[in-house]
mmCIF file of C-alpha atoms in Angstrom:
data_model
loop_
_atom_site.group_PDB
_atom_site.id
_atom_site.type_symbol
_atom_site.label_atom_id
_atom_site.label_comp_id
_atom_site.label_asym_id
_atom_site.label_seq_id
_atom_site.Cartn_x
_atom_site.Cartn_y
_atom_site.Cartn_z
ATOM 1 C CA MET A 113 -49.794 -0.902 172.100
ATOM 2 C CA LYS A 114 -52.749 0.601 170.300
ATOM 3 C CA VAL A 115 -55.952 -0.822 168.913
ATOM 4 C CA LEU A 116 -56.037 -1.596 165.234
ATOM 5 C CA LYS A 117 -58.223 0.567 163.280
ATOM 6 C CA GLN A 118 -60.133 -1.376 160.958
ATOM 7 C CA PHE A 119 -60.367 0.065 157.719
ATOM 8 C CA ASP A 120 -63.038 2.544 156.822
ATOM 9 C CA ALA A 121 -63.780 2.374 153.067
ATOM 10 C CA ASP A 122 -64.783 6.052 151.632
ATOM 11 C CA CYS A 123 -64.146 6.785 148.130
ATOM 12 C CA SER A 124 -64.344 10.512 149.443
ATOM 13 C CA ILE A 125 -61.140 10.644 150.863
ATOM 14 C CA GLY A 126 -57.909 11.644 149.802
ATOM 15 C CA TYR A 127 -54.450 10.112 148.774
ATOM 16 C CA CYS A 128 -53.049 11.618 152.108
ATOM 17 C CA GLU A 129 -55.980 10.326 154.622
ATOM 18 C CA LEU A 130 -55.571 6.908 152.269
ATOM 19 C CA LEU A 131 -51.971 6.595 153.625
ATOM 20 C CA LYS A 132 -52.982 7.578 157.481
ATOM 21 C CA ARG A 133 -55.047 4.776 157.441
ATOM 22 C CA PHE A 134 -53.013 2.542 155.971
ATOM 23 C CA SER A 135 -50.561 2.946 158.876
ATOM 24 C CA GLU A 136 -53.497 2.468 161.367
ATOM 25 C CA ILE A 137 -53.922 -1.016 159.905
ATOM 26 C CA GLY A 138 -52.009 -4.466 159.309
ATOM 27 C CA MET A 139 -49.925 -6.136 156.865
ATOM 28 C CA VAL A 140 -47.746 -3.975 154.003
ATOM 29 C CA ALA A 141 -50.302 -1.182 153.986
ATOM 30 C CA ARG A 142 -48.959 -0.086 157.830
ATOM 31 C CA GLU A 143 -45.404 -0.165 156.267
ATOM 32 C CA LEU A 144 -46.654 2.059 153.050
ATOM 33 C CA GLY A 145 -48.143 4.317 155.472
ATOM 34 C CA ARG A 146 -45.431 4.578 157.393
ATOM 35 C CA ALA A 147 -43.428 4.867 154.560
ATOM 36 C CA PHE A 148 -45.301 8.344 153.809
ATOM 37 C CA SER A 149 -45.127 9.581 157.471
ATOM 38 C CA ILE A 150 -41.012 9.071 156.983
ATOM 39 C CA MET A 151 -41.215 10.776 153.576
ATOM 40 C CA MET A 152 -42.824 13.897 154.758
ATOM 41 C CA ASN A 153 -40.403 14.026 157.938
ATOM 42 C CA MET A 154 -37.527 13.980 155.372
ATOM 43 C CA PHE A 155 -39.009 16.718 153.242
ATOM 44 C CA LEU A 156 -39.459 19.245 156.006
ATOM 45 C CA ASP A 157 -36.012 18.093 157.659
ATOM 46 C CA ASN A 158 -33.873 21.203 155.958
ATOM 47 C CA GLU A 159 -31.001 19.747 156.516
ATOM 48 C CA CYS A 160 -31.734 16.621 155.463
ATOM 49 C CA HIS A 161 -29.733 15.753 152.074
ATOM 50 C CA THR A 162 -32.172 13.168 150.384
ATOM 51 C CA LEU A 163 -30.762 10.934 148.075
ATOM 52 C CA LEU A 164 -33.163 8.570 145.907
ATOM 53 C CA GLY A 165 -32.047 4.916 144.904
ATOM 54 C CA VAL A 166 -33.729 3.704 141.456
ATOM 55 C CA ALA A 167 -33.088 0.145 140.287
ATOM 56 C CA GLY A 168 -34.605 -2.043 137.922
ATOM 57 C CA ALA A 169 -36.706 -1.052 135.014
ATOM 58 C CA ALA A 170 -38.371 2.089 136.590
ATOM 59 C CA VAL A 171 -38.741 4.295 133.516
ATOM 60 C CA ALA A 172 -40.157 1.710 131.468
ATOM 61 C CA SER A 173 -42.589 0.340 133.616
ATOM 62 C CA GLY A 174 -44.229 3.841 133.161
ATOM 63 C CA LEU A 175 -42.769 5.422 136.269
ATOM 64 C CA ARG A 176 -40.753 8.004 134.402
ATOM 65 C CA PRO A 177 -42.995 11.449 135.808
ATOM 66 C CA LEU A 178 -43.413 10.098 139.222
ATOM 67 C CA ILE A 179 -39.487 10.378 139.129
ATOM 68 C CA THR A 180 -39.503 13.540 137.729
ATOM 69 C CA LYS A 181 -41.847 15.217 139.838
ATOM 70 C CA LEU A 182 -39.962 14.677 142.951
ATOM 71 C CA ILE A 183 -36.818 16.074 141.408
ATOM 72 C CA ARG A 184 -38.799 19.133 140.527
ATOM 73 C CA PHE A 185 -40.679 19.113 143.515
ATOM 74 C CA GLY A 186 -37.312 19.696 145.386
ATOM 75 C CA PHE A 187 -37.625 16.623 147.875
ATOM 76 C CA VAL A 188 -34.506 14.903 146.322
ATOM 77 C CA ASN A 189 -30.747 16.294 146.439
ATOM 78 C CA THR A 190 -29.221 13.235 144.830
ATOM 79 C CA VAL A 191 -30.296 10.600 142.607
ATOM 80 C CA VAL A 192 -28.027 7.204 142.005
ATOM 81 C CA THR A 193 -29.575 4.707 139.650
ATOM 82 C CA THR A 194 -29.054 2.151 136.833
ATOM 83 C CA GLY A 195 -27.834 2.681 133.520
ATOM 84 C CA ALA A 196 -31.260 0.838 132.272
ATOM 85 C CA ASN A 197 -33.108 3.786 133.531
ATOM 86 C CA ILE A 198 -30.581 6.247 132.139
ATOM 87 C CA THR A 199 -31.388 4.336 128.686
ATOM 88 C CA HIS A 200 -34.859 4.190 128.897
ATOM 89 C CA ASP A 201 -35.127 8.089 129.930
ATOM 90 C CA VAL A 202 -33.294 8.883 126.797
ATOM 91 C CA ILE A 203 -35.151 6.726 124.637
ATOM 92 C CA GLU A 204 -38.519 8.271 125.410
ATOM 93 C CA ALA A 205 -37.184 11.762 125.601
ATOM 94 C CA ILE A 206 -35.703 11.788 121.998
ATOM 95 C CA GLY A 207 -39.254 10.342 120.727
ATOM 96 C CA GLY A 208 -38.947 6.347 121.268
ATOM 97 C CA LYS A 209 -41.743 4.573 123.157
ATOM 98 C CA HIS A 210 -42.479 1.532 125.374
ATOM 99 C CA PHE A 211 -45.317 -0.570 124.545
ATOM 100 C CA VAL A 212 -47.837 -2.634 126.618
ATOM 101 C CA LEU A 213 -47.569 -6.438 125.991
ATOM 102 C CA GLU A 214 -50.717 -8.631 127.035
ATOM 103 C CA ARG A 215 -50.093 -12.413 127.921
ATOM 104 C CA GLU A 216 -51.270 -13.536 124.728
ATOM 105 C CA GLU A 217 -48.622 -10.975 122.977
ATOM 106 C CA MET A 218 -45.443 -12.706 125.112
ATOM 107 C CA ASP A 219 -44.153 -15.057 122.434
ATOM 108 C CA ASP A 220 -40.884 -14.303 123.007
ATOM 109 C CA VAL A 221 -39.439 -15.991 119.570
ATOM 110 C CA LYS A 222 -42.321 -13.892 117.495
ATOM 111 C CA LEU A 223 -41.020 -10.876 119.044
ATOM 112 C CA ALA A 224 -37.690 -11.342 118.443
ATOM 113 C CA LYS A 225 -38.731 -11.679 114.886
ATOM 114 C CA MET A 226 -40.505 -8.352 115.001
ATOM 115 C CA GLY A 227 -37.625 -6.517 116.466
ATOM 116 C CA ILE A 228 -39.616 -6.116 119.791
ATOM 117 C CA TYR A 229 -37.593 -6.761 122.845
ATOM 118 C CA ARG A 230 -39.178 -7.637 126.075
ATOM 119 C CA ILE A 231 -39.309 -6.304 130.136
ATOM 120 C CA TYR A 232 -41.685 -8.634 131.523
ATOM 121 C CA ASN A 233 -45.117 -7.403 130.391
ATOM 122 C CA ILE A 234 -43.447 -4.036 128.386
ATOM 123 C CA GLY A 235 -42.357 -4.179 125.242
ATOM 124 C CA ILE A 236 -39.608 -1.758 122.821
ATOM 125 C CA MET A 237 -39.016 -1.878 119.702
ATOM 126 C CA LYS A 238 -35.409 -2.295 118.543
ATOM 127 C CA GLU A 239 -35.986 0.984 116.220
ATOM 128 C CA SER A 240 -35.610 2.821 119.660
ATOM 129 C CA TYR A 241 -31.889 1.784 120.229
ATOM 130 C CA ILE A 242 -31.031 2.886 116.635
ATOM 131 C CA MET A 243 -32.542 6.179 117.510
ATOM 132 C CA LEU A 244 -30.610 6.168 120.641
ATOM 133 C CA GLU A 245 -27.426 5.808 118.703
ATOM 134 C CA LYS A 246 -28.084 8.265 116.655
ATOM 135 C CA PHE A 247 -28.087 10.492 119.902
ATOM 136 C CA ILE A 248 -25.195 9.013 121.213
ATOM 137 C CA ASP A 249 -22.782 10.184 118.271
ATOM 138 C CA GLU A 250 -24.622 13.336 118.239
ATOM 139 C CA THR A 251 -23.794 13.796 121.854
ATOM 140 C CA PHE A 252 -20.376 13.262 121.849
ATOM 141 C CA ARG A 253 -18.835 13.582 118.411
ATOM 142 C CA ASP A 254 -16.520 15.918 119.923
ATOM 143 C CA VAL A 255 -15.979 14.579 123.163
ATOM 144 C CA ASN A 256 -12.514 13.044 124.063
ATOM 145 C CA GLY A 257 -11.074 12.099 127.646
ATOM 146 C CA THR A 258 -12.046 10.461 131.288
ATOM 147 C CA PHE A 259 -15.205 11.151 133.164
ATOM 148 C CA SER A 260 -17.346 9.811 136.129
ATOM 149 C CA SER A 261 -20.681 8.795 135.353
ATOM 150 C CA SER A 262 -22.565 11.577 136.492
ATOM 151 C CA ASP A 263 -20.242 13.683 134.089
ATOM 152 C CA ILE A 264 -21.456 11.621 131.011
ATOM 153 C CA ILE A 265 -25.110 11.920 132.182
ATOM 154 C CA LYS A 266 -25.034 16.060 132.683
ATOM 155 C CA MET A 267 -23.686 15.591 128.640
ATOM 156 C CA LEU A 268 -26.901 13.591 127.909
ATOM 157 C CA ALA A 269 -28.724 15.717 129.814
ATOM 158 C CA SER A 270 -28.199 18.766 128.611
ATOM 159 C CA ARG A 271 -29.427 17.717 125.292
ATOM 160 C CA ILE A 272 -32.927 16.778 126.159
ATOM 161 C CA GLU A 273 -35.788 18.761 125.686
ATOM 162 C CA ASP A 274 -38.573 16.846 127.129
ATOM 163 C CA GLU A 275 -39.957 18.215 130.326
ATOM 164 C CA LYS A 276 -41.061 14.724 131.639
ATOM 165 C CA SER A 277 -37.336 13.291 131.417
ATOM 166 C CA PHE A 278 -36.225 13.225 135.062
ATOM 167 C CA LEU A 279 -32.368 13.628 133.458
ATOM 168 C CA ARG A 280 -33.629 16.905 132.335
ATOM 169 C CA ALA A 281 -35.437 17.512 135.720
ATOM 170 C CA SER A 282 -32.089 16.890 137.284
ATOM 171 C CA TYR A 283 -29.942 18.790 135.054
ATOM 172 C CA GLU A 284 -32.453 22.327 135.272
ATOM 173 C CA SER A 285 -32.786 21.652 139.316
ATOM 174 C CA GLY A 286 -29.141 21.007 140.181
ATOM 175 C CA VAL A 287 -29.405 17.151 141.102
ATOM 176 C CA GLU A 288 -26.719 15.132 140.455
ATOM 177 C CA VAL A 289 -27.582 12.061 139.177
ATOM 178 C CA PHE A 290 -24.954 9.179 139.324
ATOM 179 C CA SER A 291 -25.142 5.625 137.717
ATOM 180 C CA PRO A 292 -21.989 3.175 139.214
ATOM 181 C CA ALA A 293 -22.540 0.064 136.793
ATOM 182 C CA LEU A 294 -23.402 2.802 133.947
ATOM 183 C CA ALA A 295 -21.087 0.218 131.744
ATOM 184 C CA ASP A 296 -23.080 -2.527 132.710
ATOM 185 C CA SER A 297 -26.253 -1.147 130.177
ATOM 186 C CA ILE A 298 -26.912 -0.546 126.457
ATOM 187 C CA ILE A 299 -26.236 3.108 126.846
ATOM 188 C CA GLY A 300 -22.947 2.321 129.152
ATOM 189 C CA SER A 301 -21.942 -0.052 126.287
ATOM 190 C CA GLN A 302 -22.630 1.986 123.211
ATOM 191 C CA ILE A 303 -20.758 5.169 124.570
ATOM 192 C CA ARG A 304 -17.583 2.966 124.763
ATOM 193 C CA PHE A 305 -18.137 1.511 121.348
ATOM 194 C CA ARG A 306 -19.697 4.324 119.204
ATOM 195 C CA THR A 307 -17.165 6.754 120.763
ATOM 196 C CA GLY A 308 -14.050 4.192 119.734
ATOM 197 C CA GLY A 309 -12.727 4.311 123.401
ATOM 198 C CA LYS A 310 -12.530 8.004 123.066
ATOM 199 C CA VAL A 311 -14.866 8.279 126.289
ATOM 200 C CA LYS A 312 -13.857 6.577 129.095
ATOM 201 C CA LEU A 313 -15.653 6.029 132.403
ATOM 202 C CA ASP A 314 -14.115 6.736 135.537
ATOM 203 C CA THR A 315 -16.253 4.974 138.373
ATOM 204 C CA LEU A 316 -13.948 5.627 141.077
ATOM 205 C CA SER A 317 -14.348 9.280 141.152
ATOM 206 C CA ASP A 318 -18.339 9.221 141.386
ATOM 207 C CA ILE A 319 -17.392 7.646 145.002
ATOM 208 C CA SER A 320 -15.574 10.716 145.824
ATOM 209 C CA LYS A 321 -18.046 13.172 144.447
ATOM 210 C CA LEU A 322 -21.101 11.553 146.008
ATOM 211 C CA VAL A 323 -18.976 11.595 149.493
ATOM 212 C CA ASP A 324 -18.054 14.920 149.078
ATOM 213 C CA ARG A 325 -22.219 15.872 148.571
ATOM 214 C CA VAL A 326 -23.200 13.863 151.636
ATOM 215 C CA TRP A 327 -20.382 15.007 153.537
ATOM 216 C CA THR A 328 -21.468 18.417 153.454
ATOM 217 C CA SER A 329 -24.892 17.866 154.866
ATOM 218 C CA LYS A 330 -26.441 17.520 158.946
ATOM 219 C CA ARG A 331 -28.276 14.703 158.126
ATOM 220 C CA THR A 332 -29.138 12.552 155.882
ATOM 221 C CA GLY A 333 -32.288 10.340 154.246
ATOM 222 C CA ALA A 334 -32.518 7.673 151.140
ATOM 223 C CA ILE A 335 -35.926 6.162 149.030
ATOM 224 C CA PHE A 336 -34.637 2.872 147.672
ATOM 225 C CA LEU A 337 -36.713 1.609 144.728
ATOM 226 C CA GLY A 338 -35.429 -1.569 144.441
ATOM 227 C CA GLY A 339 -32.053 -2.714 145.532
ATOM 228 C CA GLY A 340 -29.031 -3.911 143.667
ATOM 229 C CA THR A 341 -25.981 -1.294 142.951
ATOM 230 C CA PRO A 342 -28.058 1.724 143.771
ATOM 231 C CA LYS A 343 -28.573 1.124 147.223
ATOM 232 C CA HIS A 344 -25.302 -0.189 148.491
ATOM 233 C CA PHE A 345 -23.884 2.569 146.239
ATOM 234 C CA THR A 346 -25.886 4.906 148.455
ATOM 235 C CA MET A 347 -25.341 3.280 151.392
ATOM 236 C CA MET A 348 -21.322 2.918 151.143
ATOM 237 C CA ALA A 349 -21.392 7.085 150.412
ATOM 238 C CA VAL A 350 -23.036 7.809 153.874
ATOM 239 C CA ASN A 351 -21.188 5.327 155.474
ATOM 240 C CA ALA A 352 -17.976 6.686 154.017
ATOM 241 C CA ALA A 353 -19.087 10.371 154.817
ATOM 242 C CA ASP A 354 -20.448 9.297 158.679
ATOM 243 C CA ARG A 355 -23.168 10.526 157.848
ATOM 244 C CA PRO A 356 -25.750 6.980 158.527
ATOM 245 C CA LEU A 357 -29.381 7.812 156.970
ATOM 246 C CA SER A 358 -31.444 9.493 159.653
ATOM 247 C CA TYR A 359 -34.529 8.430 157.395
ATOM 248 C CA ALA A 360 -34.768 5.191 155.077
ATOM 249 C CA ILE A 361 -37.575 3.906 152.752
ATOM 250 C CA GLN A 362 -37.083 0.664 150.955
ATOM 251 C CA ILE A 363 -39.528 -0.442 148.041
ATOM 252 C CA THR A 364 -38.574 -4.291 147.180
ATOM 253 C CA THR A 365 -40.063 -7.458 146.564
ATOM 254 C CA ASP A 366 -37.004 -8.791 147.192
ATOM 255 C CA ARG A 367 -36.019 -11.171 150.082
ATOM 256 C CA GLU A 368 -33.481 -11.233 152.850
ATOM 257 C CA GLU A 369 -32.873 -15.081 153.428
ATOM 258 C CA HIS A 370 -30.075 -15.318 150.325
ATOM 259 C CA GLY A 371 -27.947 -12.571 151.821
ATOM 260 C CA GLY A 372 -28.142 -10.417 148.920
ATOM 261 C CA LEU A 373 -27.866 -6.648 149.729
ATOM 262 C CA SER A 374 -31.473 -6.077 147.716
ATOM 263 C CA GLY A 375 -33.843 -8.053 149.915
ATOM 264 C CA ALA A 376 -31.802 -6.945 153.039
ATOM 265 C CA ARG A 377 -33.863 -5.475 155.956
ATOM 266 C CA LEU A 378 -33.001 -1.330 156.603
ATOM 267 C CA GLU A 379 -32.397 -2.857 160.243
ATOM 268 C CA GLU A 380 -29.251 -4.653 159.179
ATOM 269 C CA ALA A 381 -27.439 -1.650 157.929
ATOM 270 C CA LYS A 382 -27.482 -0.165 161.495
ATOM 271 C CA SER A 383 -24.682 -3.263 162.130
ATOM 272 C CA TRP A 384 -23.007 -1.663 159.633
ATOM 273 C CA GLY A 385 -23.326 2.257 160.814
ATOM 274 C CA LYS A 386 -25.249 2.869 157.247
ATOM 275 C CA VAL A 387 -28.516 3.762 158.989
ATOM 276 C CA LYS A 388 -28.609 5.569 162.673
ATOM 277 C CA VAL A 389 -29.572 3.610 165.412
ATOM 278 C CA LYS A 390 -32.730 5.531 166.420
ATOM 279 C CA GLY A 391 -33.203 6.234 162.585
ATOM 280 C CA MET A 392 -36.923 6.184 161.174
ATOM 281 C CA ILE A 393 -37.383 3.250 158.796
ATOM 282 C CA ALA A 394 -39.727 1.340 156.662
ATOM 283 C CA ASN A 395 -38.929 -2.136 154.893
ATOM 284 C CA VAL A 396 -41.816 -1.699 152.305
ATOM 285 C CA CYS A 397 -42.436 -5.638 150.720
ATOM 286 C CA LEU A 398 -44.364 -4.219 147.427
ATOM 287 C CA ASP A 399 -43.609 -3.306 143.898
ATOM 288 C CA MET A 400 -42.169 -0.134 143.082
ATOM 289 C CA SER A 401 -45.163 0.037 140.309
ATOM 290 C CA VAL A 402 -47.866 0.148 142.887
ATOM 291 C CA ALA A 403 -46.053 2.019 145.684
ATOM 292 C CA LEU A 404 -44.629 5.074 144.175
ATOM 293 C CA PRO A 405 -47.697 6.151 142.248
ATOM 294 C CA LEU A 406 -49.450 6.181 145.684
ATOM 295 C CA LEU A 407 -46.727 7.872 147.564
ATOM 296 C CA VAL A 408 -46.236 10.649 145.147
ATOM 297 C CA LEU A 409 -49.970 11.514 144.390
ATOM 298 C CA ALA A 410 -50.210 11.858 148.155
ATOM 299 C CA PHE A 411 -46.955 14.008 148.488
ATOM 300 C CA GLU A 412 -48.521 16.196 145.680
ATOM 301 C CA GLU A 413 -51.435 16.395 147.179
ATOM 302 C CA TRP A 414 -50.050 17.571 150.663
ATOM 303 C CA MET A 415 -47.624 20.409 148.232
ATOM 304 C CA SER A 416 -50.840 21.745 147.140
ATOM 305 C CA GLN A 417 -52.478 22.020 149.980
ATOM 306 C CA ASN A 418 -49.512 23.166 152.137
ATOM 307 C CA THR A 419 -47.487 25.668 150.062
ATOM 308 C CA SER A 420 -49.434 28.357 147.683
ATOM 309 C CA GLU A 421 -47.546 27.208 144.551
ATOM 310 C CA THR A 422 -47.040 23.522 143.372
ATOM 311 C CA PRO A 423 -44.085 22.854 141.309
#
């Protein structure tokens, strides 16, 4: 056992030092500090294929530029995300906006009359979805056939000019983006209805595509922002490819007791052969909107100190 170090508050320290000090104290801070250490090991392992699983409403909550940075830094090789994050990334890219809702503004009946949809303390105007429909019409006007979610996402990304878009960043960087539950989202359903069924989704082909990507790598690592489909789809792929995770970070406030995958600790995945027995893991019980900014800021600081040029 090591002696716990009391946290020495010093406003002059950087983000890397902050997370190092987190790793030396107790509670959730230590696990977040450990997550950063694992993140660096993952990045420095040139034979590791790194997957980023993004659940929930990460983009709507304001984390979009951070996901984009991880892609542009070359940290991420593959992204697995929800249709919601695809939807909100496109909306931001075409000029739609998300708004902060104060507690006194969270009258849902009143918001409905105003044409504002609520996502906890975030609001988005109905007009943004009308803009999205127009974008879908223009993107798929001459498209006909059956495609994987990653193919459909590439079509969307190819028409995005916004530098802060994680879809554009992935398209330019050769990072494949999968959304196995794309149909369970506004953008998925609108692609179906607005194309009259001409554009069909083949989710099963996503499985073989992701397994093929993972199989060519010697080792794998993953960061899970939330759980849900992105976490399970990623875990299923590394298992099928016989490339269990050597590094894994999970950031979620979900619980394990109800038996759901989202809250299951990463240790549990070892019984399924999805995480290596001696794999480096961190279970961070924290809101991703708190954890991700700290991790990315520390990573960017490290990049600026250890490379001649930060992307």
